Short mmCIF file of C-alpha atoms and ligand atoms in Angstrom, two decimals:
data_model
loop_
_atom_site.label_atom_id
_atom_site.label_comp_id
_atom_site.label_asym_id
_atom_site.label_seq_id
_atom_site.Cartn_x
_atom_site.Cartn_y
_atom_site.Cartn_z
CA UNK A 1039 -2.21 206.30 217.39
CA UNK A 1040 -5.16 207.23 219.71
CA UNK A 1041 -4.65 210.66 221.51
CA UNK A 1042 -6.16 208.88 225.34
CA UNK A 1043 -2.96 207.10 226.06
CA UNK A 1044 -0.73 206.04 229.48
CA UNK A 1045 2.80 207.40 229.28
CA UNK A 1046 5.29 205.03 231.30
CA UNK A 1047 8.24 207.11 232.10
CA UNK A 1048 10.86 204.23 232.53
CA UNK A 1049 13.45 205.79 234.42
CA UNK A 1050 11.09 206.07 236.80
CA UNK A 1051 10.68 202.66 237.28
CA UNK A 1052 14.39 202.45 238.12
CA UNK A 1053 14.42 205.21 239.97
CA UNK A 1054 11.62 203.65 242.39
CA UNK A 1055 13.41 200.63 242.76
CA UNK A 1056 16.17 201.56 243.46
CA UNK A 1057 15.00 203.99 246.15
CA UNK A 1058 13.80 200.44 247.32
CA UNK A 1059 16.95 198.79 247.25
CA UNK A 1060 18.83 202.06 249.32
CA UNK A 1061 16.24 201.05 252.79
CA UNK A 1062 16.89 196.84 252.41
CA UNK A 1063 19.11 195.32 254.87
CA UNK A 1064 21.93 193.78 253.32
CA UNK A 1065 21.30 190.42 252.62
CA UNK A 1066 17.14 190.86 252.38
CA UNK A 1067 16.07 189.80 248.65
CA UNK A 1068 14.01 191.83 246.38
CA UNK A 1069 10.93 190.58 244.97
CA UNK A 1070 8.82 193.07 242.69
CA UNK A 1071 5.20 192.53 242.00
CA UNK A 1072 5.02 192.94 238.75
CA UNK A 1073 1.34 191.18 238.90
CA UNK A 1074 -2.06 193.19 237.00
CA UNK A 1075 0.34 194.26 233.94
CA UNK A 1076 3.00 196.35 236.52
CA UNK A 1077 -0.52 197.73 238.41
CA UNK A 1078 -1.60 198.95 234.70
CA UNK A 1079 2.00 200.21 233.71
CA UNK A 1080 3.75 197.15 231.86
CA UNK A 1081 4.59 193.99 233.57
CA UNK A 1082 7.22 193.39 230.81
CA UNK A 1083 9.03 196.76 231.10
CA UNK A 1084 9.03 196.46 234.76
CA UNK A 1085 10.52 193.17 234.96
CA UNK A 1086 13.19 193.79 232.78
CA UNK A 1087 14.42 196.43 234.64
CA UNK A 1088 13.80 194.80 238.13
CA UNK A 1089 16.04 191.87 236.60
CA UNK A 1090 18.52 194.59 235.49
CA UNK A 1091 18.21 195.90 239.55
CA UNK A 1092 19.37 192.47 240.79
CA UNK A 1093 15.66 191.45 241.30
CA UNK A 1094 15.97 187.65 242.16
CA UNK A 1095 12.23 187.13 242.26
CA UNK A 1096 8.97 188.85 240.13
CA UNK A 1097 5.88 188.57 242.04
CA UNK A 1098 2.43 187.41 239.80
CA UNK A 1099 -1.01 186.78 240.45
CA UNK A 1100 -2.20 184.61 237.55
CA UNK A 1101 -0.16 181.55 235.66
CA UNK A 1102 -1.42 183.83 232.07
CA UNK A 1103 0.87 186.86 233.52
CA UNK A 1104 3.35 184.18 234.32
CA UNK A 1105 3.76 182.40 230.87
CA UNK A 1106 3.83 186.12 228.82
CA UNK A 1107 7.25 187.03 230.86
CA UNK A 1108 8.72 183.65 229.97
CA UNK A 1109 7.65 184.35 226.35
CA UNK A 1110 9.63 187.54 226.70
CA UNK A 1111 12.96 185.97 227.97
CA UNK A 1112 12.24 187.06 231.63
CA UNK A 1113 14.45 184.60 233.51
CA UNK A 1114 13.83 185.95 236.90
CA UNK A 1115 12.28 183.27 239.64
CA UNK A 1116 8.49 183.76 239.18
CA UNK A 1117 6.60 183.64 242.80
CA UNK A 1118 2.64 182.89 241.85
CA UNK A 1119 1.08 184.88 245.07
CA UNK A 1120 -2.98 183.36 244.12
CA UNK A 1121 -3.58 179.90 243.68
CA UNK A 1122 -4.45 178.07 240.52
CA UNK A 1123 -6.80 175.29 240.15
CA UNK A 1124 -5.50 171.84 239.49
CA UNK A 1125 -5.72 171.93 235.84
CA UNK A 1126 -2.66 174.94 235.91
CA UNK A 1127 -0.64 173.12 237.39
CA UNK A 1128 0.90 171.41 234.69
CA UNK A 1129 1.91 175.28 233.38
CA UNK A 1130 3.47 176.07 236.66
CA UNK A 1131 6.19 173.06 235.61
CA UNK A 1132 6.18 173.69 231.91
CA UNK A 1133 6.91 178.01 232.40
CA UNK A 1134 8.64 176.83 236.13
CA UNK A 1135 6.97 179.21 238.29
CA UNK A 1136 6.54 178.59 242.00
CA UNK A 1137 3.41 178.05 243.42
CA UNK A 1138 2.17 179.30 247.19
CA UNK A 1139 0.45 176.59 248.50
CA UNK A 1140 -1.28 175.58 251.72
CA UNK A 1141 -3.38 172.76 251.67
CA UNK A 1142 -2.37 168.90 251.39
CA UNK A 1143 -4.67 168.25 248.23
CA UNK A 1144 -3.13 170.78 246.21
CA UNK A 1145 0.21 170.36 247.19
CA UNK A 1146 -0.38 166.22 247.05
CA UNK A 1147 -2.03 167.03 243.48
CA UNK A 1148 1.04 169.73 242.61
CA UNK A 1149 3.90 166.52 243.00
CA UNK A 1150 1.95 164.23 241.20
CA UNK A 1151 2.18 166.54 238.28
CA UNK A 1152 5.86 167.10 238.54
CA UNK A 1153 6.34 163.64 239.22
CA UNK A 1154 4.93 162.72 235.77
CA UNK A 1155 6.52 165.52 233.82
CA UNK A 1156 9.80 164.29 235.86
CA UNK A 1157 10.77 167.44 237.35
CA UNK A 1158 11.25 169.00 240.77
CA UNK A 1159 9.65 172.11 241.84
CA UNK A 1160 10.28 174.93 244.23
CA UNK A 1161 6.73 175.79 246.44
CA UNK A 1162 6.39 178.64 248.78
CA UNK A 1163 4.05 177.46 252.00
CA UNK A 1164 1.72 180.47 252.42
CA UNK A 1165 0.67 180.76 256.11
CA UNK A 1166 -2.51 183.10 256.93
CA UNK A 1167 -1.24 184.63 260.35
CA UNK A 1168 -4.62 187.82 259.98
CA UNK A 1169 -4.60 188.16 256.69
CA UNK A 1170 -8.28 185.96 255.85
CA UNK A 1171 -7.20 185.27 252.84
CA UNK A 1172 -5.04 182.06 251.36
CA UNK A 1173 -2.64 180.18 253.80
CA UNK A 1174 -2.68 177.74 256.72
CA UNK A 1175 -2.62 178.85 260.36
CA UNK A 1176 0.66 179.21 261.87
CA UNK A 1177 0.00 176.43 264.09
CA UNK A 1178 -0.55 173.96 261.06
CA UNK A 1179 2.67 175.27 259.34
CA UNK A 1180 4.91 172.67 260.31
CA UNK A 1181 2.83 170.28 259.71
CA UNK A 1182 2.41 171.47 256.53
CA UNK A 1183 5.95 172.00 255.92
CA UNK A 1184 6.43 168.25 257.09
CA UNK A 1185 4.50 167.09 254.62
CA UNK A 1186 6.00 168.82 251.56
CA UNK A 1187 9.20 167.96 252.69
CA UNK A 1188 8.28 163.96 253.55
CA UNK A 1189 5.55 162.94 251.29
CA UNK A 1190 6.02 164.94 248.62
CA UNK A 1191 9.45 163.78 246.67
CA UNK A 1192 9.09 166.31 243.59
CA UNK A 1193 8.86 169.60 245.87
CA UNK A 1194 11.53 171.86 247.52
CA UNK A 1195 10.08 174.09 250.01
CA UNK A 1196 11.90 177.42 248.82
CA UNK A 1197 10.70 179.80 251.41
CA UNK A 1198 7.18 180.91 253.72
CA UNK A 1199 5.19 183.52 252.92
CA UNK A 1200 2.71 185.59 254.68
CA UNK A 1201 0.79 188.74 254.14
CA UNK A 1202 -0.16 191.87 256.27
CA UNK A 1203 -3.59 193.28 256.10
CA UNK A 1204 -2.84 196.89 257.81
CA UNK A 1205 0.70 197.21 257.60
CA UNK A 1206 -0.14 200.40 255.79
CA UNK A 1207 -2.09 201.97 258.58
CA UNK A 1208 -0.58 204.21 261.38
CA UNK A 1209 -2.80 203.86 263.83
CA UNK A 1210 -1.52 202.34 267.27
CA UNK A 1211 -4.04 199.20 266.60
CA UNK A 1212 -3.14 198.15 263.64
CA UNK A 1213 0.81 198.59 264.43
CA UNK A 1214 -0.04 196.35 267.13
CA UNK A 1215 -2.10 194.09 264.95
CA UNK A 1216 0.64 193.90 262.25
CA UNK A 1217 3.56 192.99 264.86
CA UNK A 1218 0.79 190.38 266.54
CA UNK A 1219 1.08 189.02 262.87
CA UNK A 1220 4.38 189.00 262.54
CA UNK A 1221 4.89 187.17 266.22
CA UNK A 1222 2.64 184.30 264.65
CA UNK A 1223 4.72 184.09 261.48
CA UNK A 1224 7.56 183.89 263.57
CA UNK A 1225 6.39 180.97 265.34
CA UNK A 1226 5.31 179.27 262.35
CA UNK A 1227 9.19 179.61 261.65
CA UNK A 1228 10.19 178.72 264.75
CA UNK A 1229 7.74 175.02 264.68
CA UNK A 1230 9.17 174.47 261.26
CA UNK A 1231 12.63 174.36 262.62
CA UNK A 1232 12.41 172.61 265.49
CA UNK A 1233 10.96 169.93 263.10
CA UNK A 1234 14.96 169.90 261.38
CA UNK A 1235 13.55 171.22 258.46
CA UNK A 1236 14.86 174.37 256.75
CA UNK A 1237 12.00 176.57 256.01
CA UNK A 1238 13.69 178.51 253.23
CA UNK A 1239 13.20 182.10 252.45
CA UNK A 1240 11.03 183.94 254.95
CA UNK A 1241 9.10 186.63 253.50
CA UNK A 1242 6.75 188.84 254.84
CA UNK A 1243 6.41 192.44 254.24
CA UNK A 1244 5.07 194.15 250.83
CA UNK A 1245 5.49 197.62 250.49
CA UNK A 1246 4.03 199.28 253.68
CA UNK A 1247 5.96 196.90 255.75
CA UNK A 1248 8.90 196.70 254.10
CA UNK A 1249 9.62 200.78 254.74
CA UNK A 1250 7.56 200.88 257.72
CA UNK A 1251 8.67 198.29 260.13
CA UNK A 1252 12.21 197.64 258.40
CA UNK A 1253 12.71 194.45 260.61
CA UNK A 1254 10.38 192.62 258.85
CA UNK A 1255 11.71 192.89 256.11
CA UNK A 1256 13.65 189.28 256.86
CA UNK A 1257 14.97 187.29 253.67
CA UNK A 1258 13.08 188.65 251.03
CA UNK A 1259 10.54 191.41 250.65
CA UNK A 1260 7.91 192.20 247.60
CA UNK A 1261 7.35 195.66 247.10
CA UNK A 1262 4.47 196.61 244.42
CA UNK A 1263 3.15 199.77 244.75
CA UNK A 1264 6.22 202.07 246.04
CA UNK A 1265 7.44 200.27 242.61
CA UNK A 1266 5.20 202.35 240.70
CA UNK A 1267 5.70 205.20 242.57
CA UNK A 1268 2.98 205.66 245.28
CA UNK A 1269 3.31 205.41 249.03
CA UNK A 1270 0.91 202.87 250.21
CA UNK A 1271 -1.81 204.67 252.42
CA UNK A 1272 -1.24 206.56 255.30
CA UNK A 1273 2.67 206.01 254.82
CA UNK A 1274 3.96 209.08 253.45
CA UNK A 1275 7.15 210.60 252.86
CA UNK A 1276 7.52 212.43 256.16
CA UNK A 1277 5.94 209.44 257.83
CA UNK A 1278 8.97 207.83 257.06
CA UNK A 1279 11.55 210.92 256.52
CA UNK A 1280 10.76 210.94 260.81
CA UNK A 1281 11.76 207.52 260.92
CA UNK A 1282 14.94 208.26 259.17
CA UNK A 1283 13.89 206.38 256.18
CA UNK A 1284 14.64 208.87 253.28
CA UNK A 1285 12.73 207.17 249.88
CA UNK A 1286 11.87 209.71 247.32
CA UNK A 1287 8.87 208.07 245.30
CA UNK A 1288 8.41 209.03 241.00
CA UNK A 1289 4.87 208.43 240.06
CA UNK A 1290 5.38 206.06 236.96
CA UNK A 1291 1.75 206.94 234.83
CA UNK A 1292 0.65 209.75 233.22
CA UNK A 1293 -3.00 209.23 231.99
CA UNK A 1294 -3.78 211.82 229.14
CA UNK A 1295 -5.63 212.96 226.12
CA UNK A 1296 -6.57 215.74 224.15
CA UNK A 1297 -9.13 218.75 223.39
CA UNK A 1298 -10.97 217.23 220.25
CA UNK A 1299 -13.45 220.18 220.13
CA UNK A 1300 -14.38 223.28 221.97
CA UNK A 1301 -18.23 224.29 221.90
CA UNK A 1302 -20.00 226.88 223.97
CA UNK A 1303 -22.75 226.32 226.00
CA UNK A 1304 -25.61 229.12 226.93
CA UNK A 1305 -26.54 229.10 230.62
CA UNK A 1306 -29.74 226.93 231.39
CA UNK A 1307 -27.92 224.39 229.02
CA UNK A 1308 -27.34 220.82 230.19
CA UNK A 1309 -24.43 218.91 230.03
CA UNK A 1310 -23.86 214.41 229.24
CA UNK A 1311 -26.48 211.79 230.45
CA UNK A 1312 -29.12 212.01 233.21
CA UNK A 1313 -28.77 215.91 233.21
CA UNK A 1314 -26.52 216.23 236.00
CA UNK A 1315 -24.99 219.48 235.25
CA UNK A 1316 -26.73 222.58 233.72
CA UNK A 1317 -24.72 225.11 232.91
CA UNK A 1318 -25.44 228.13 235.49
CA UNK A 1319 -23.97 230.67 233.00
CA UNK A 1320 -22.74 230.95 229.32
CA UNK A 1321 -19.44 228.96 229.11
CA UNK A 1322 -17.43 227.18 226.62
CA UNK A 1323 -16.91 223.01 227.09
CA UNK A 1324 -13.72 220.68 225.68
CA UNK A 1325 -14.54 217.79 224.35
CA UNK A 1326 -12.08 214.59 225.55
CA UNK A 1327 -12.40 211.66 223.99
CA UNK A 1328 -11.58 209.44 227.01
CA UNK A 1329 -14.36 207.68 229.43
CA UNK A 1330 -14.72 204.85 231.86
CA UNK A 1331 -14.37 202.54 229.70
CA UNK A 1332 -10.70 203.53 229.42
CA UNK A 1333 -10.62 203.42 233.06
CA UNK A 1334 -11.74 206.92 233.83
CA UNK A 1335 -14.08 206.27 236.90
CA UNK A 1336 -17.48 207.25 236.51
CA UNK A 1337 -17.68 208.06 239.94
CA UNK A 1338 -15.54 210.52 239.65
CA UNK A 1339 -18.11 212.60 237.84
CA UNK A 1340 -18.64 214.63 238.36
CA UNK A 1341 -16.03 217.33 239.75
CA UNK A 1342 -12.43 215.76 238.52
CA UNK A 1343 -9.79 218.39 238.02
CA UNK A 1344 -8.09 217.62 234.86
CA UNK A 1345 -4.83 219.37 234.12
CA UNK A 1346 -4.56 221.60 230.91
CA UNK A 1347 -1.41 223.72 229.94
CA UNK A 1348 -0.41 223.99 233.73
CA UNK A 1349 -4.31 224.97 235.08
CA UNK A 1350 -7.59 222.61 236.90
CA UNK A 1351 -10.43 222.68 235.28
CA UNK A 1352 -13.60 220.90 235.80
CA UNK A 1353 -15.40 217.71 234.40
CA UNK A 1354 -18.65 218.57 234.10
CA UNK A 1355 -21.93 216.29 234.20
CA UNK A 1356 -21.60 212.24 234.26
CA UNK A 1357 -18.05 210.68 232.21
CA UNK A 1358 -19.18 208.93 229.23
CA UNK A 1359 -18.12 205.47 228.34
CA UNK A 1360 -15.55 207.30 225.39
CA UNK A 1361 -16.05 210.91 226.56
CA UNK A 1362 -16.22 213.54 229.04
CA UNK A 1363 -16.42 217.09 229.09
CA UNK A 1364 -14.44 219.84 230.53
CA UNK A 1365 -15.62 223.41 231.89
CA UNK A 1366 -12.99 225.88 230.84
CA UNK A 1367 -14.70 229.11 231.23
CA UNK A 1368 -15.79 231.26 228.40
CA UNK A 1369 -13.40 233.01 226.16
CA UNK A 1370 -10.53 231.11 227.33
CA UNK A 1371 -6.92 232.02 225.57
CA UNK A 1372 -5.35 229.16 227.70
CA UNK A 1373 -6.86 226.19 226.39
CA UNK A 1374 -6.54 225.49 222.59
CA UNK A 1375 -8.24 223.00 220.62
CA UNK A 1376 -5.54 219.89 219.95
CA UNK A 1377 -4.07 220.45 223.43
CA UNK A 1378 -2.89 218.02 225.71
CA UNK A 1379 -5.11 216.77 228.79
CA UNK A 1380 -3.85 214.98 231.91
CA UNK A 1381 -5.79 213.33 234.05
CA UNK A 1382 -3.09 212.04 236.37
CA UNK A 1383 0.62 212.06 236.24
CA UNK A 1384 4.01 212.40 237.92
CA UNK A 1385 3.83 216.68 238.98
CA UNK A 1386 7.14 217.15 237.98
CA UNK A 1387 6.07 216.32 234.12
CA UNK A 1388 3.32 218.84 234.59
CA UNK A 1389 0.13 217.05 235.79
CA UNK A 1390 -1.45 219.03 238.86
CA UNK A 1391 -2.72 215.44 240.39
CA UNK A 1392 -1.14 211.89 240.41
CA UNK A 1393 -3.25 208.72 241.01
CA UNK A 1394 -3.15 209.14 244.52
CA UNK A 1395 -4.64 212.78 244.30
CA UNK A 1396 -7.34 211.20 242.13
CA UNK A 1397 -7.55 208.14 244.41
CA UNK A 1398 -8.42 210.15 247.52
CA UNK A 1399 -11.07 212.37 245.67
CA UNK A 1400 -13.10 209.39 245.55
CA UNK A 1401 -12.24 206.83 248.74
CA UNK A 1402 -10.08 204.39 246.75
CA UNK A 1403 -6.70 203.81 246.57
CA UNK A 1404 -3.90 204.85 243.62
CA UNK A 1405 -3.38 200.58 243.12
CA UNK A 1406 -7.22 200.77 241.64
CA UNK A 1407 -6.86 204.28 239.39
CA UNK A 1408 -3.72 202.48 237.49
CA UNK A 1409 -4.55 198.76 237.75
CA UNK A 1410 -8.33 200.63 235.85
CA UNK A 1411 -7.26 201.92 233.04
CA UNK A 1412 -8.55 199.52 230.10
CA UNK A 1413 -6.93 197.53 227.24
CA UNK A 1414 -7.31 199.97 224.60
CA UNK A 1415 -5.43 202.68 226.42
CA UNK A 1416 -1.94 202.42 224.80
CA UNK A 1417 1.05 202.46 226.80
CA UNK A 1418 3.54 204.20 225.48
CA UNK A 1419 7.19 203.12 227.08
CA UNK A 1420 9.23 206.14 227.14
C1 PLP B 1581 0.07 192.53 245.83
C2 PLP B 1581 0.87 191.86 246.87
C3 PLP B 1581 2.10 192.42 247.26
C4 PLP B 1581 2.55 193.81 246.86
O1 PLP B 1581 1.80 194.74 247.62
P1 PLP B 1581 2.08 196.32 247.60
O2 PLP B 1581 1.16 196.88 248.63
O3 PLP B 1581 1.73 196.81 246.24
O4 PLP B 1581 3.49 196.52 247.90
C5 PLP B 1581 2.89 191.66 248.10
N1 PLP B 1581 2.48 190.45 248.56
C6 PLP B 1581 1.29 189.92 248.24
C7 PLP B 1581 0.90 188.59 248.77
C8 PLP B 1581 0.43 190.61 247.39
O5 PLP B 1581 -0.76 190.09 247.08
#
């Protein structure tokens, strides 16, 4: 059992969702993304408990993440929020996971391939109302719907989907760029309709606009991040404590590792590759074996507080690919060889940082410190 391991405090998990469930209007379904392995912490763990939460619907990216809950007895509707290619369709019958889909070829291909494995399949029409990414315009929605409805005999348009691109900002534009979205959605909805066909579940809002702008949240929502214990962005806790949204958010990961040596280090001494760091007095250095390719990022060498026995110290010079090194001062009775390191954690189980701390240090975001830490960094379900 390698020391560099992620710690998934469970209970957490259930915590977070439930602090979900408390701000959802009563008959609003939950959808948790569960996609990227749980953002790093365990797709499997997570959707068993979402499932335990009343979870109707577990959000995924790829068909592969799909197929590995099924294998696990995950029985939960399975919403596939990328598109595949043609050839993965057949999988989306044969694990029954529901596609979002936009364009007649795929959705013309997509009930040809139920038709021959003689089933019928639930699709979610994804409509790009600002987003630029995957979806029709909202003025080819109905359309759209039309045609999965009419042509297409082996699909069940289940609900219409739509995505927010600054819902987690709090600046007065992109509020009024998010609610322009939302207007546009709504008149996809609203062309759908007056076609006499029942557009399904409307779903909009993922975590920022599911807390933020609560009357978005419409039939379904699909939190991911607040999930794993993060506020998205600029949303914070007193952003939405003065909205008289109360949410109290557990920070699922703890990244750690231990001191595998202590060696001292005269002054004029340099420390790891290209010479970054030379030591401007005699001090003594921990060893960690942990690096980027565990999913410490390089860029944030160097500088990143790490958290030992309660104190910050320093990473000096440039992380390794399976190392890095700590300053910790010379003749330091604090810090023991064997002890525990954490690079980022929940506070109240003694890290001094979480992934957001370590996030903002370096102009990324706490989805891209979890969903980086590698393969070979056990995670430990506790
Ligand atoms: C990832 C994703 C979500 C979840 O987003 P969070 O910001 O983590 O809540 C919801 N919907 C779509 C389409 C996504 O891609």
């Amino acid at each position: 059992m390698r020391c560099t391991k992620a710690i998934v405090y469970k209970d957490f998990i259930r915590h977070n969702i439930q602090q979900i469930k408390s701000t959802l209007n009563c008959k609003t379904k939950l959808c948790c993304a569960v996609k990227a392995d749980g953002y790093g912490c365990g797709s499997l763990t997570t959707a068993q408990i979402a499932q335990e939460e009343g979870c109707e619907y577990l959000a995924i990216a790829t068909i592969d993440e799909g197929i590995e809950l099924r294998n696990n007895n995950i029985s939960a509707k399975l919403l596939l929020l990328s598109l595949c290619t043609p050839d993965e369709l057949e999988y989306l019958c044969k694990y029954n996971i529901t596609p979002t889909l936009y364009d007649s070829q795929l959705v013309k291909d997509f009930d040809k391939v139920c038709e021959k494995n003689s089933t019928t399949q639930d699709v979610f029409l994804a409509v790009d109302t600002g987003m630029g990414r995957i979806g029709c315009y909202a003025e080819e929605a109905p359309s759209m719907a039309k045609f999965i409805c009419q042509e297409c005999k082996n699909l069940n348009l289940a609900g219409v989907i739509t995505h927010f691109a600054v819902s987690d900002s709090i600046s007065d534009a992109n509020i009024k760029y998010t609610k322009e979205q939302a207007k546009r959605f709504e008149s996809a909805i609203d062309g759908i309709k007056a076609l006499g066909i029942d557009p399904g579940i409307r779903t909009c809002a993922s975590s920022a606009a599911a807390m933020a702008f609560p009357e978005l949240q419409m039939d379904m929502v699909r939190p991911g991040i607040i999930i794993y214990g993060y506020y998205p962005d600029q949303i914070t806790k007193q952003y939405l404590a003065e909205r008289n949204i109360e949410i109290d958010l557990k920070p699922v990961m703890q990244f750690e590792s231990q001191v595998v040596s202590i060696k001292h280090f005269k002054k004029g001494m340099s420390i790891s590759y290209g010479r970054t760091w030379v030591c401007p007095e005699d001090t003594d250095i921990a060893i960690i074996p942990a690096g980027y390719a565990d999913g410490l990022l390089r860029r944030n060498s160097p500088g990143m507080e790490v958290t030992i026995n309660g104190k910050p110290y320093p990473i000096r010079g440039r992380i390794c690919m399976d190392q890095c090194m700590v300053d910790i001062g010379q003749n330091n009775k604090d810090v023991k060889r064997w002890d525990k390191v954490i690079f980022f954690g929940p506070k109240e189980k003694g890290a001094l940082k979480d992934a957001n701390d370590v996030a903002n240090e370096t102009g990324t975001i706490s989805y891209e410190v979890m969903t980086s830490l590698s393969k070979r960094v056990v995670r430990h379900i506790v």
